[in-house]
Amino acid sequence: MTITAHHITDEWQLLAHVLQTRAMHESHTGANVAEVLRTATEEWGISNKPIVLVTDNASNMVVAAQVGGYLHVKCFAHTLNLASQRALKLPAVARLLGRVRRITTFFHRSTIANSMLEQKQKLLDIPTHKLKTDVVTRWNSGCEMLQRFLEQQPAICAALLSSDVRRSGSDICTLNENDITDAEDIMQALRPMFVATKIVSEEKNPTLSIIAPVHAKLLNDTHQAMGDKPIVRDIKQAINQDLQKRYSTVEEKNTLHTASALDPRFKSLPFLTTDDISATYSKLVVEAASLQPTIRQEETSSASGIEMDGQDLEVLEEPQPKRRSGLADLLGETFYTTAPLKSAFSQAEEEVKRYQEASPLPLEENPLNWWKAHEKMYPFLAKLSKRYLSIPGTSVSAERVFSTAGDIVTAQRSTLTSEHVDQLLFLSKNANIPK
């Protein structure tokens, strides 16, 4: 089991580190997983910090989060995979993918067929791309296989008509026109899920704030429309039914909505109702105010974008106190000459109001760069943003550790102990830590 940690630096860079990769010889129950997590947090001295647990949707992970008392975020990439796999298992879709898989596998195994395919690609002026075959653990590989097949379909058809190829694979047949139409319809229906999976698999930009708007968009796109073909209607229905039951608890909604509100790209929250938007920002005020004690008015003013230049300052003698006038003696207790103290709640409320009125950030921009430029303008929200935007929306980072482990634990190094694998992965993934 691999544990990774994520945080945002003072320079607003999102970093991820591998803490440990340990073998679990016990049963992978929720209680045992929770114990491993507790031991890891104590070993790294972070047990007293607010920890958010990001895992797949497995029931033992849900139990582990409950036992450990962690705020739990379920991996959005895994959620998309579950919904998409449900669509890919529809009889009509599975049958078509099976036929395409059989053809692509044949071209991979037959040197004669592969050579003929390359000749036909050049003859037909089609990109000389190799065919792809899907992988069971990655649903989007099915889309990639289908997409590449449609691109290369004229060359594939021409290659399969060759007498040399037919002798080596006489039972291989290309798709007919109806199959090609169905394949195109499947790709169109799955495209939103395909794009969403690529977006949330990033590691350099915040992904938790993306979940709520993308989830809402996918639910909207998978509603049945007039004119949908039967295969498209079935795909939409399968995906929609699966996504409907995800992120449905109050705790999950609050976490995702707060993260989206703190992302300047999504802060208008157009996917929520007016009442939900108001409730989200009200909670944001309370949470932001709880992070800092009362701050003087003049400190807030200096934090609203006004900065001192970098020139050297001369050391001046302390001025002599002014003589107190009779008017000051008489009315000094009634009229204050300094700004009154403002409560943290009032300051947070003002910050949130100014933040809502600011122009949203374009979707192509990095929200961390925006917060780096506006940190002093919104000190309360900036601190809260570091908490939420550092939470990954997926467990992709941990999954990629296992890909690295596959390069380390080879047939020639099969006697490595679990302790040595842990150390090698730790060094490999943490070698380039910024100073």
Short mmCIF file of C-alpha atoms in Angstrom, two decimals:
data_model
loop_
_atom_site.label_atom_id
_atom_site.label_comp_id
_atom_site.label_asym_id
_atom_site.label_seq_id
_atom_site.Cartn_x
_atom_site.Cartn_y
_atom_site.Cartn_z
CA MET A 1 0.00 0.00 0.00
CA THR A 2 1.43 3.35 -1.06
CA ILE A 3 0.83 6.60 0.83
CA THR A 4 1.52 9.93 -0.81
CA ALA A 5 1.35 13.43 0.71
CA HIS A 6 0.38 16.61 -1.14
CA HIS A 7 0.84 20.25 -0.19
CA ILE A 8 1.20 23.76 -1.62
CA THR A 9 4.44 25.63 -0.95
CA ASP A 10 4.88 29.29 0.01
CA GLU A 11 5.50 29.93 -3.70
CA TRP A 12 2.16 28.30 -4.53
CA GLN A 13 3.58 25.19 -6.14
CA LEU A 14 1.64 21.96 -5.79
CA LEU A 15 3.99 19.18 -4.68
CA ALA A 16 3.49 15.47 -4.04
CA HIS A 17 5.79 13.16 -2.10
CA VAL A 18 5.79 9.42 -1.54
CA LEU A 19 5.83 8.69 2.20
CA GLN A 20 5.92 4.92 2.11
CA THR A 21 5.13 1.76 0.15
CA ARG A 22 4.56 -1.09 2.59
CA ALA A 23 3.47 -4.67 2.12
CA MET A 24 0.25 -5.52 3.95
CA HIS A 25 0.42 -9.16 5.02
CA GLU A 26 -2.76 -8.86 7.06
CA SER A 27 -6.25 -8.95 5.62
CA HIS A 28 -7.04 -5.66 3.87
CA THR A 29 -9.94 -4.80 6.15
CA GLY A 30 -10.89 -1.22 6.89
CA ALA A 31 -9.59 -1.50 10.46
CA ASN A 32 -6.19 -2.80 9.31
CA VAL A 33 -5.87 -0.10 6.66
CA ALA A 34 -6.77 2.53 9.26
CA GLU A 35 -4.01 1.19 11.53
CA VAL A 36 -1.44 1.47 8.73
CA LEU A 37 -2.52 5.05 8.11
CA ARG A 38 -2.34 5.91 11.81
CA THR A 39 1.17 4.47 12.09
CA ALA A 40 2.31 6.39 9.00
CA THR A 41 0.96 9.74 10.22
CA GLU A 42 2.62 9.25 13.61
CA GLU A 43 5.91 8.24 12.00
CA TRP A 44 5.92 11.41 9.89
CA GLY A 45 4.70 13.65 12.70
CA ILE A 46 1.54 14.80 10.93
CA SER A 47 -1.09 13.09 13.07
CA ASN A 48 -2.07 16.46 14.61
CA LYS A 49 -2.70 18.09 11.23
CA PRO A 50 -6.03 18.16 9.35
CA ILE A 51 -5.69 15.12 7.09
CA VAL A 52 -7.89 14.36 4.10
CA LEU A 53 -7.86 10.79 2.81
CA VAL A 54 -8.15 10.29 -0.96
CA THR A 55 -8.74 6.70 -2.09
CA ASP A 56 -10.70 4.66 -4.58
CA ASN A 57 -14.33 3.71 -3.94
CA ALA A 58 -13.56 0.36 -2.28
CA SER A 59 -15.64 -0.37 0.82
CA ASN A 60 -12.60 -1.11 3.00
CA MET A 61 -11.25 2.37 2.26
CA VAL A 62 -14.57 3.92 3.25
CA VAL A 63 -14.41 2.02 6.55
CA ALA A 64 -10.74 3.01 7.05
CA ALA A 65 -11.66 6.70 6.72
CA GLN A 66 -14.48 6.29 9.24
CA VAL A 67 -12.31 4.41 11.74
CA GLY A 68 -9.46 6.89 11.41
CA GLY A 69 -11.77 9.90 11.59
CA TYR A 70 -10.49 11.31 8.27
CA LEU A 71 -12.37 13.48 5.83
CA HIS A 72 -12.72 11.14 2.86
CA VAL A 73 -12.62 12.09 -0.84
CA LYS A 74 -13.27 9.30 -3.32
CA CYS A 75 -11.01 9.26 -6.37
CA PHE A 76 -12.84 10.95 -9.25
CA ALA A 77 -10.82 9.03 -11.86
CA HIS A 78 -11.98 5.77 -10.28
CA THR A 79 -15.55 7.08 -10.21
CA LEU A 80 -15.37 7.88 -13.93
CA ASN A 81 -13.88 4.44 -14.58
CA LEU A 82 -16.72 2.67 -12.76
CA ALA A 83 -19.39 4.60 -14.66
CA SER A 84 -17.67 4.10 -18.01
CA GLN A 85 -17.06 0.39 -17.42
CA ARG A 86 -20.77 0.01 -16.81
CA ALA A 87 -21.40 1.48 -20.27
CA LEU A 88 -18.70 -0.65 -21.91
CA LYS A 89 -20.31 -3.81 -20.51
CA LEU A 90 -23.56 -3.19 -22.39
CA PRO A 91 -24.04 -6.17 -24.76
CA ALA A 92 -23.99 -4.14 -27.98
CA VAL A 93 -20.93 -2.12 -26.92
CA ALA A 94 -19.02 -5.14 -25.55
CA ARG A 95 -19.70 -7.12 -28.73
CA LEU A 96 -18.40 -4.32 -30.97
CA LEU A 97 -15.31 -3.75 -28.83
CA GLY A 98 -14.62 -7.48 -28.91
CA ARG A 99 -14.60 -7.49 -32.69
CA VAL A 100 -12.31 -4.48 -32.87
CA ARG A 101 -10.01 -6.01 -30.24
CA ARG A 102 -9.77 -9.21 -32.29
CA ILE A 103 -8.71 -7.25 -35.38
CA THR A 104 -6.12 -5.09 -33.58
CA THR A 105 -4.66 -8.14 -31.80
CA PHE A 106 -4.31 -9.91 -35.16
CA PHE A 107 -2.34 -7.00 -36.64
CA HIS A 108 -0.10 -6.88 -33.56
CA ARG A 109 0.71 -10.59 -33.82
CA SER A 110 1.05 -10.94 -37.58
CA THR A 111 4.14 -9.35 -39.13
CA ILE A 112 2.66 -9.89 -42.60
CA ALA A 113 -0.56 -8.07 -41.71
CA ASN A 114 1.31 -5.26 -39.96
CA SER A 115 3.61 -4.77 -42.95
CA MET A 116 0.65 -4.70 -45.33
CA LEU A 117 -1.11 -2.17 -43.07
CA GLU A 118 1.89 0.15 -43.30
CA GLN A 119 1.87 -0.13 -47.09
CA LYS A 120 -1.83 0.72 -47.27
CA GLN A 121 -1.37 3.67 -44.90
CA LYS A 122 1.21 5.20 -47.23
CA LEU A 123 -0.85 4.40 -50.31
CA LEU A 124 -4.01 5.98 -48.86
CA ASP A 125 -2.11 8.88 -47.26
CA ILE A 126 -3.28 7.92 -43.77
CA PRO A 127 -1.13 8.69 -40.69
CA THR A 128 1.24 5.78 -40.04
CA HIS A 129 -0.04 5.13 -36.55
CA LYS A 130 0.02 1.72 -34.94
CA LEU A 131 -3.26 0.15 -33.86
CA LYS A 132 -4.07 0.15 -30.15
CA THR A 133 -5.51 -2.60 -27.99
CA ASP A 134 -7.47 -1.85 -24.82
CA VAL A 135 -6.39 -2.73 -21.28
CA VAL A 136 -8.90 -4.07 -18.77
CA THR A 137 -7.81 -1.73 -15.95
CA ARG A 138 -8.08 1.45 -18.05
CA TRP A 139 -11.52 2.10 -19.47
CA ASN A 140 -10.30 4.96 -21.67
CA SER A 141 -7.97 2.55 -23.48
CA GLY A 142 -11.15 1.14 -25.06
CA CYS A 143 -11.95 4.60 -26.42
CA GLU A 144 -8.39 5.01 -27.65
CA MET A 145 -8.57 1.63 -29.40
CA LEU A 146 -11.86 2.52 -31.07
CA GLN A 147 -10.67 6.00 -32.01
CA ARG A 148 -7.50 4.67 -33.64
CA PHE A 149 -9.46 1.92 -35.43
CA LEU A 150 -11.83 4.49 -36.96
CA GLU A 151 -8.88 6.60 -38.07
CA GLN A 152 -7.18 3.60 -39.72
CA GLN A 153 -10.32 1.82 -40.94
CA PRO A 154 -9.71 2.37 -44.71
CA ALA A 155 -6.16 1.03 -44.42
CA ILE A 156 -7.31 -1.89 -42.24
CA CYS A 157 -10.03 -2.84 -44.73
CA ALA A 158 -7.57 -2.66 -47.64
CA ALA A 159 -4.96 -4.71 -45.78
CA LEU A 160 -7.46 -7.44 -44.86
CA LEU A 161 -8.44 -7.79 -48.53
CA SER A 162 -4.87 -8.70 -49.41
CA SER A 163 -4.46 -12.35 -50.34
CA ASP A 164 -1.29 -12.69 -48.22
CA VAL A 165 -3.06 -11.36 -45.14
CA ARG A 166 -6.14 -13.51 -45.68
CA ARG A 167 -4.02 -16.65 -45.80
CA SER A 168 -2.61 -15.84 -42.34
CA GLY A 169 -5.95 -14.81 -40.88
CA SER A 170 -8.80 -16.18 -42.95
CA ASP A 171 -11.36 -15.78 -40.17
CA ILE A 172 -10.62 -12.07 -39.56
CA CYS A 173 -13.26 -9.74 -41.03
CA THR A 174 -13.47 -5.98 -40.89
CA LEU A 175 -16.55 -4.12 -39.66
CA ASN A 176 -19.52 -3.41 -41.90
CA GLU A 177 -21.11 0.02 -42.38
CA ASN A 178 -23.57 -0.43 -39.51
CA ASP A 179 -20.73 -1.41 -37.17
CA ILE A 180 -18.70 1.66 -38.20
CA THR A 181 -21.73 3.89 -37.55
CA ASP A 182 -22.23 2.30 -34.12
CA ALA A 183 -18.53 2.77 -33.33
CA GLU A 184 -18.77 6.46 -34.20
CA ASP A 185 -21.89 6.82 -32.05
CA ILE A 186 -20.15 5.10 -29.12
CA MET A 187 -17.19 7.45 -29.40
CA GLN A 188 -19.49 10.47 -29.46
CA ALA A 189 -21.40 9.27 -26.39
CA LEU A 190 -18.23 8.49 -24.42
CA ARG A 191 -16.28 11.59 -25.45
CA PRO A 192 -17.26 13.71 -22.36
CA MET A 193 -16.10 10.90 -20.06
CA PHE A 194 -12.90 10.48 -22.07
CA VAL A 195 -12.04 14.19 -21.83
CA ALA A 196 -12.93 14.33 -18.13
CA THR A 197 -10.64 11.39 -17.35
CA LYS A 198 -7.69 13.13 -19.01
CA ILE A 199 -8.37 16.39 -17.17
CA VAL A 200 -8.52 14.89 -13.68
CA SER A 201 -5.42 12.75 -14.21
CA GLU A 202 -3.12 15.78 -14.00
CA GLU A 203 -0.84 16.18 -11.00
CA LYS A 204 0.59 19.69 -11.40
CA ASN A 205 -2.71 21.57 -11.13
CA PRO A 206 -5.46 21.36 -8.48
CA THR A 207 -8.04 18.68 -9.25
CA LEU A 208 -10.39 18.61 -6.24
CA SER A 209 -12.03 21.86 -7.37
CA ILE A 210 -12.74 20.32 -10.77
CA ILE A 211 -14.88 17.46 -9.48
CA ALA A 212 -18.14 19.32 -8.73
CA PRO A 213 -18.43 21.26 -12.03
CA VAL A 214 -17.32 18.29 -14.15
CA HIS A 215 -19.63 15.89 -12.30
CA ALA A 216 -22.56 18.26 -12.85
CA LYS A 217 -21.65 18.67 -16.53
CA LEU A 218 -21.45 14.92 -17.09
CA LEU A 219 -24.83 14.39 -15.44
CA ASN A 220 -26.29 17.01 -17.74
CA ASP A 221 -24.63 15.62 -20.88
CA THR A 222 -25.85 12.09 -20.18
CA HIS A 223 -29.51 13.06 -20.07
CA GLN A 224 -31.35 11.43 -22.93
CA ALA A 225 -32.13 13.71 -25.87
CA MET A 226 -34.61 13.52 -28.71
CA GLY A 227 -33.10 11.69 -31.65
CA ASP A 228 -30.61 9.63 -29.64
CA LYS A 229 -29.97 6.24 -31.20
CA PRO A 230 -30.68 3.18 -29.03
CA ILE A 231 -26.99 2.45 -28.40
CA VAL A 232 -26.32 6.10 -27.43
CA ARG A 233 -29.40 6.15 -25.19
CA ASP A 234 -28.28 2.99 -23.38
CA ILE A 235 -24.75 4.36 -22.84
CA LYS A 236 -26.06 7.64 -21.45
CA GLN A 237 -28.49 5.86 -19.15
CA ALA A 238 -25.80 3.53 -17.77
CA ILE A 239 -23.39 6.38 -17.06
CA ASN A 240 -26.03 8.69 -15.62
CA GLN A 241 -27.37 6.06 -13.22
CA ASP A 242 -23.88 5.35 -11.89
CA LEU A 243 -22.86 9.00 -11.51
CA GLN A 244 -26.14 9.90 -9.77
CA LYS A 245 -25.17 7.87 -6.69
CA ARG A 246 -21.67 9.38 -6.36
CA TYR A 247 -20.77 12.32 -4.09
CA SER A 248 -24.26 12.41 -2.63
CA THR A 249 -23.53 12.91 1.09
CA VAL A 250 -23.66 16.35 2.71
CA GLU A 251 -20.01 16.12 3.78
CA GLU A 252 -18.84 15.27 0.25
CA LYS A 253 -20.92 18.06 -1.30
CA ASN A 254 -19.66 20.66 1.19
CA THR A 255 -16.04 19.70 0.56
CA LEU A 256 -16.34 19.74 -3.23
CA HIS A 257 -18.38 22.94 -3.37
CA THR A 258 -15.96 24.77 -1.05
CA ALA A 259 -12.99 23.67 -3.17
CA SER A 260 -14.72 24.91 -6.33
CA ALA A 261 -15.59 28.22 -4.65
CA LEU A 262 -11.91 28.72 -3.76
CA ASP A 263 -10.84 28.10 -7.34
CA PRO A 264 -11.09 31.47 -9.16
CA ARG A 265 -12.03 29.62 -12.36
CA PHE A 266 -15.22 28.16 -10.86
CA LYS A 267 -16.06 30.62 -8.07
CA SER A 268 -19.35 31.68 -9.68
CA LEU A 269 -20.60 28.09 -9.07
CA PRO A 270 -23.08 28.13 -11.99
CA PHE A 271 -23.80 24.42 -11.50
CA LEU A 272 -25.48 25.13 -8.13
CA THR A 273 -28.78 26.76 -7.25
CA THR A 274 -28.83 30.28 -5.82
CA ASP A 275 -29.55 28.95 -2.34
CA ASP A 276 -26.68 26.45 -2.55
CA ILE A 277 -24.28 29.18 -3.71
CA SER A 278 -25.28 31.39 -0.79
CA ALA A 279 -24.92 28.50 1.67
CA THR A 280 -21.48 27.58 0.27
CA TYR A 281 -20.11 31.09 0.67
CA SER A 282 -21.65 31.45 4.12
CA LYS A 283 -19.77 28.32 5.22
CA LEU A 284 -16.67 29.71 3.54
CA VAL A 285 -16.84 32.88 5.67
CA VAL A 286 -17.15 30.90 8.89
CA GLU A 287 -14.30 28.53 8.00
CA ALA A 288 -12.00 31.34 6.82
CA ALA A 289 -12.64 33.38 9.97
CA SER A 290 -11.73 30.42 12.17
CA LEU A 291 -8.22 30.25 10.72
CA GLN A 292 -6.90 33.52 12.17
CA PRO A 293 -7.46 35.65 15.28
CA THR A 294 -8.78 39.20 15.16
CA ILE A 295 -6.66 41.48 12.95
CA ARG A 296 -6.45 45.24 13.20
CA GLN A 297 -8.02 47.29 10.46
CA GLU A 298 -4.71 48.76 9.37
CA GLU A 299 -3.22 45.25 8.92
CA THR A 300 -6.10 44.32 6.66
CA SER A 301 -5.61 47.50 4.63
CA SER A 302 -1.94 46.72 4.08
CA ALA A 303 -2.90 43.20 3.00
CA SER A 304 -5.32 44.42 0.33
CA GLY A 305 -2.71 44.79 -2.41
CA ILE A 306 -0.65 47.72 -1.06
CA GLU A 307 3.02 46.80 -0.88
CA MET A 308 6.16 48.63 0.18
CA ASP A 309 8.89 48.97 -2.43
CA GLY A 310 12.27 47.34 -1.90
CA GLN A 311 14.32 50.49 -1.18
CA ASP A 312 16.44 50.82 1.96
CA LEU A 313 14.79 52.69 4.81
CA GLU A 314 16.65 55.17 6.97
CA VAL A 315 16.58 54.76 10.72
CA LEU A 316 14.87 57.85 12.13
CA GLU A 317 14.84 59.12 15.66
CA GLU A 318 11.67 58.46 17.54
CA PRO A 319 9.49 61.61 17.34
CA GLN A 320 8.59 63.39 20.53
CA PRO A 321 4.98 62.78 21.62
CA LYS A 322 2.61 65.62 20.84
CA ARG A 323 1.26 67.68 23.70
CA ARG A 324 -2.29 66.59 24.53
CA SER A 325 -4.80 69.37 23.92
CA GLY A 326 -7.75 70.28 26.08
CA LEU A 327 -10.13 69.06 23.38
CA ALA A 328 -8.47 65.66 23.45
CA ASP A 329 -8.79 65.54 27.25
CA LEU A 330 -12.45 66.42 27.03
CA LEU A 331 -13.60 64.26 24.06
CA GLY A 332 -10.83 61.69 23.73
CA GLU A 333 -12.90 58.82 25.10
CA THR A 334 -15.78 59.58 22.74
CA PHE A 335 -13.93 60.09 19.43
CA TYR A 336 -11.34 57.46 18.52
CA THR A 337 -8.38 58.55 16.40
CA THR A 338 -7.41 55.00 15.45
CA ALA A 339 -9.41 52.50 13.43
CA PRO A 340 -11.50 50.19 15.61
CA LEU A 341 -10.76 46.50 15.73
CA LYS A 342 -12.68 44.28 13.36
CA SER A 343 -13.55 40.74 14.17
CA ALA A 344 -12.09 37.95 12.08
CA PHE A 345 -15.62 37.12 10.91
CA SER A 346 -16.19 40.68 9.62
CA GLN A 347 -12.88 40.71 7.79
CA ALA A 348 -13.53 37.29 6.27
CA GLU A 349 -16.99 38.43 5.21
CA GLU A 350 -15.54 41.49 3.46
CA GLU A 351 -12.89 39.36 1.78
CA VAL A 352 -15.43 36.89 0.46
CA LYS A 353 -17.58 39.72 -0.90
CA ARG A 354 -14.63 41.29 -2.73
CA TYR A 355 -13.57 37.86 -3.99
CA GLN A 356 -17.04 37.14 -5.41
CA GLU A 357 -17.09 40.51 -7.18
CA ALA A 358 -13.68 39.94 -8.83
CA SER A 359 -13.57 38.71 -12.42
CA PRO A 360 -13.30 34.92 -12.77
CA LEU A 361 -10.09 33.38 -14.04
CA PRO A 362 -10.13 31.88 -17.57
CA LEU A 363 -10.38 28.09 -17.55
CA GLU A 364 -7.00 27.75 -19.27
CA GLU A 365 -5.15 29.55 -16.46
CA ASN A 366 -3.58 28.02 -13.35
CA PRO A 367 -5.49 29.01 -10.18
CA LEU A 368 -2.32 28.72 -8.08
CA ASN A 369 -0.69 31.50 -10.11
CA TRP A 370 -3.75 33.65 -9.46
CA TRP A 371 -3.59 33.03 -5.72
CA LYS A 372 0.12 33.79 -5.68
CA ALA A 373 -0.63 37.23 -7.17
CA HIS A 374 -3.63 37.90 -4.88
CA GLU A 375 -2.49 36.27 -1.64
CA LYS A 376 -2.08 39.61 0.19
CA MET A 377 -5.38 40.90 -1.11
CA TYR A 378 -7.27 37.93 0.38
CA PRO A 379 -5.19 36.67 3.34
CA PHE A 380 -7.99 34.65 4.96
CA LEU A 381 -9.12 32.98 1.75
CA ALA A 382 -5.55 32.40 0.57
CA LYS A 383 -4.80 30.37 3.67
CA LEU A 384 -8.00 28.38 3.23
CA SER A 385 -7.24 27.86 -0.47
CA LYS A 386 -3.95 26.18 0.37
CA ARG A 387 -5.86 23.68 2.47
CA TYR A 388 -8.43 22.77 -0.15
CA LEU A 389 -6.55 23.14 -3.43
CA SER A 390 -3.72 20.94 -2.19
CA ILE A 391 -6.13 18.00 -1.86
CA PRO A 392 -5.91 15.81 -4.97
CA GLY A 393 -9.18 14.86 -6.57
CA THR A 394 -7.79 11.46 -7.57
CA SER A 395 -5.42 8.79 -6.31
CA VAL A 396 -3.53 8.90 -9.62
CA SER A 397 -0.29 9.86 -7.87
CA ALA A 398 -0.30 6.67 -5.78
CA GLU A 399 -1.31 4.56 -8.77
CA ARG A 400 1.68 5.84 -10.74
CA VAL A 401 3.97 4.70 -7.95
CA PHE A 402 2.97 1.13 -8.77
CA SER A 403 3.95 1.74 -12.39
CA THR A 404 7.39 2.80 -11.16
CA ALA A 405 7.48 -0.28 -8.92
CA GLY A 406 7.01 -2.41 -12.02
CA ASP A 407 10.24 -0.96 -13.42
CA ILE A 408 12.09 -1.69 -10.17
CA VAL A 409 10.80 -5.16 -9.31
CA THR A 410 11.74 -7.10 -12.44
CA ALA A 411 12.42 -10.79 -13.04
CA GLN A 412 16.11 -10.10 -12.52
CA ARG A 413 15.41 -8.39 -9.17
CA SER A 414 12.63 -10.60 -7.88
CA THR A 415 14.39 -11.28 -4.56
CA LEU A 416 14.17 -7.65 -3.40
CA THR A 417 12.63 -7.40 0.06
CA SER A 418 9.59 -5.22 0.64
CA GLU A 419 11.77 -2.90 2.76
CA HIS A 420 14.20 -2.39 -0.11
CA VAL A 421 11.35 -1.77 -2.56
CA ASP A 422 9.97 0.85 -0.17
CA GLN A 423 13.37 2.57 0.02
CA LEU A 424 13.99 2.47 -3.74
CA LEU A 425 10.54 3.91 -4.51
CA PHE A 426 10.99 6.57 -1.85
CA LEU A 427 14.32 7.67 -3.36
CA SER A 428 13.03 7.48 -6.92
CA LYS A 429 9.92 9.59 -6.30
CA ASN A 430 11.45 12.09 -3.86
CA ALA A 431 14.81 12.65 -5.56
CA ASN A 432 13.90 16.07 -6.94
CA ILE A 433 12.45 17.93 -3.98
CA PRO A 434 12.61 21.72 -4.52
CA LYS A 435 14.63 23.56 -1.86
#
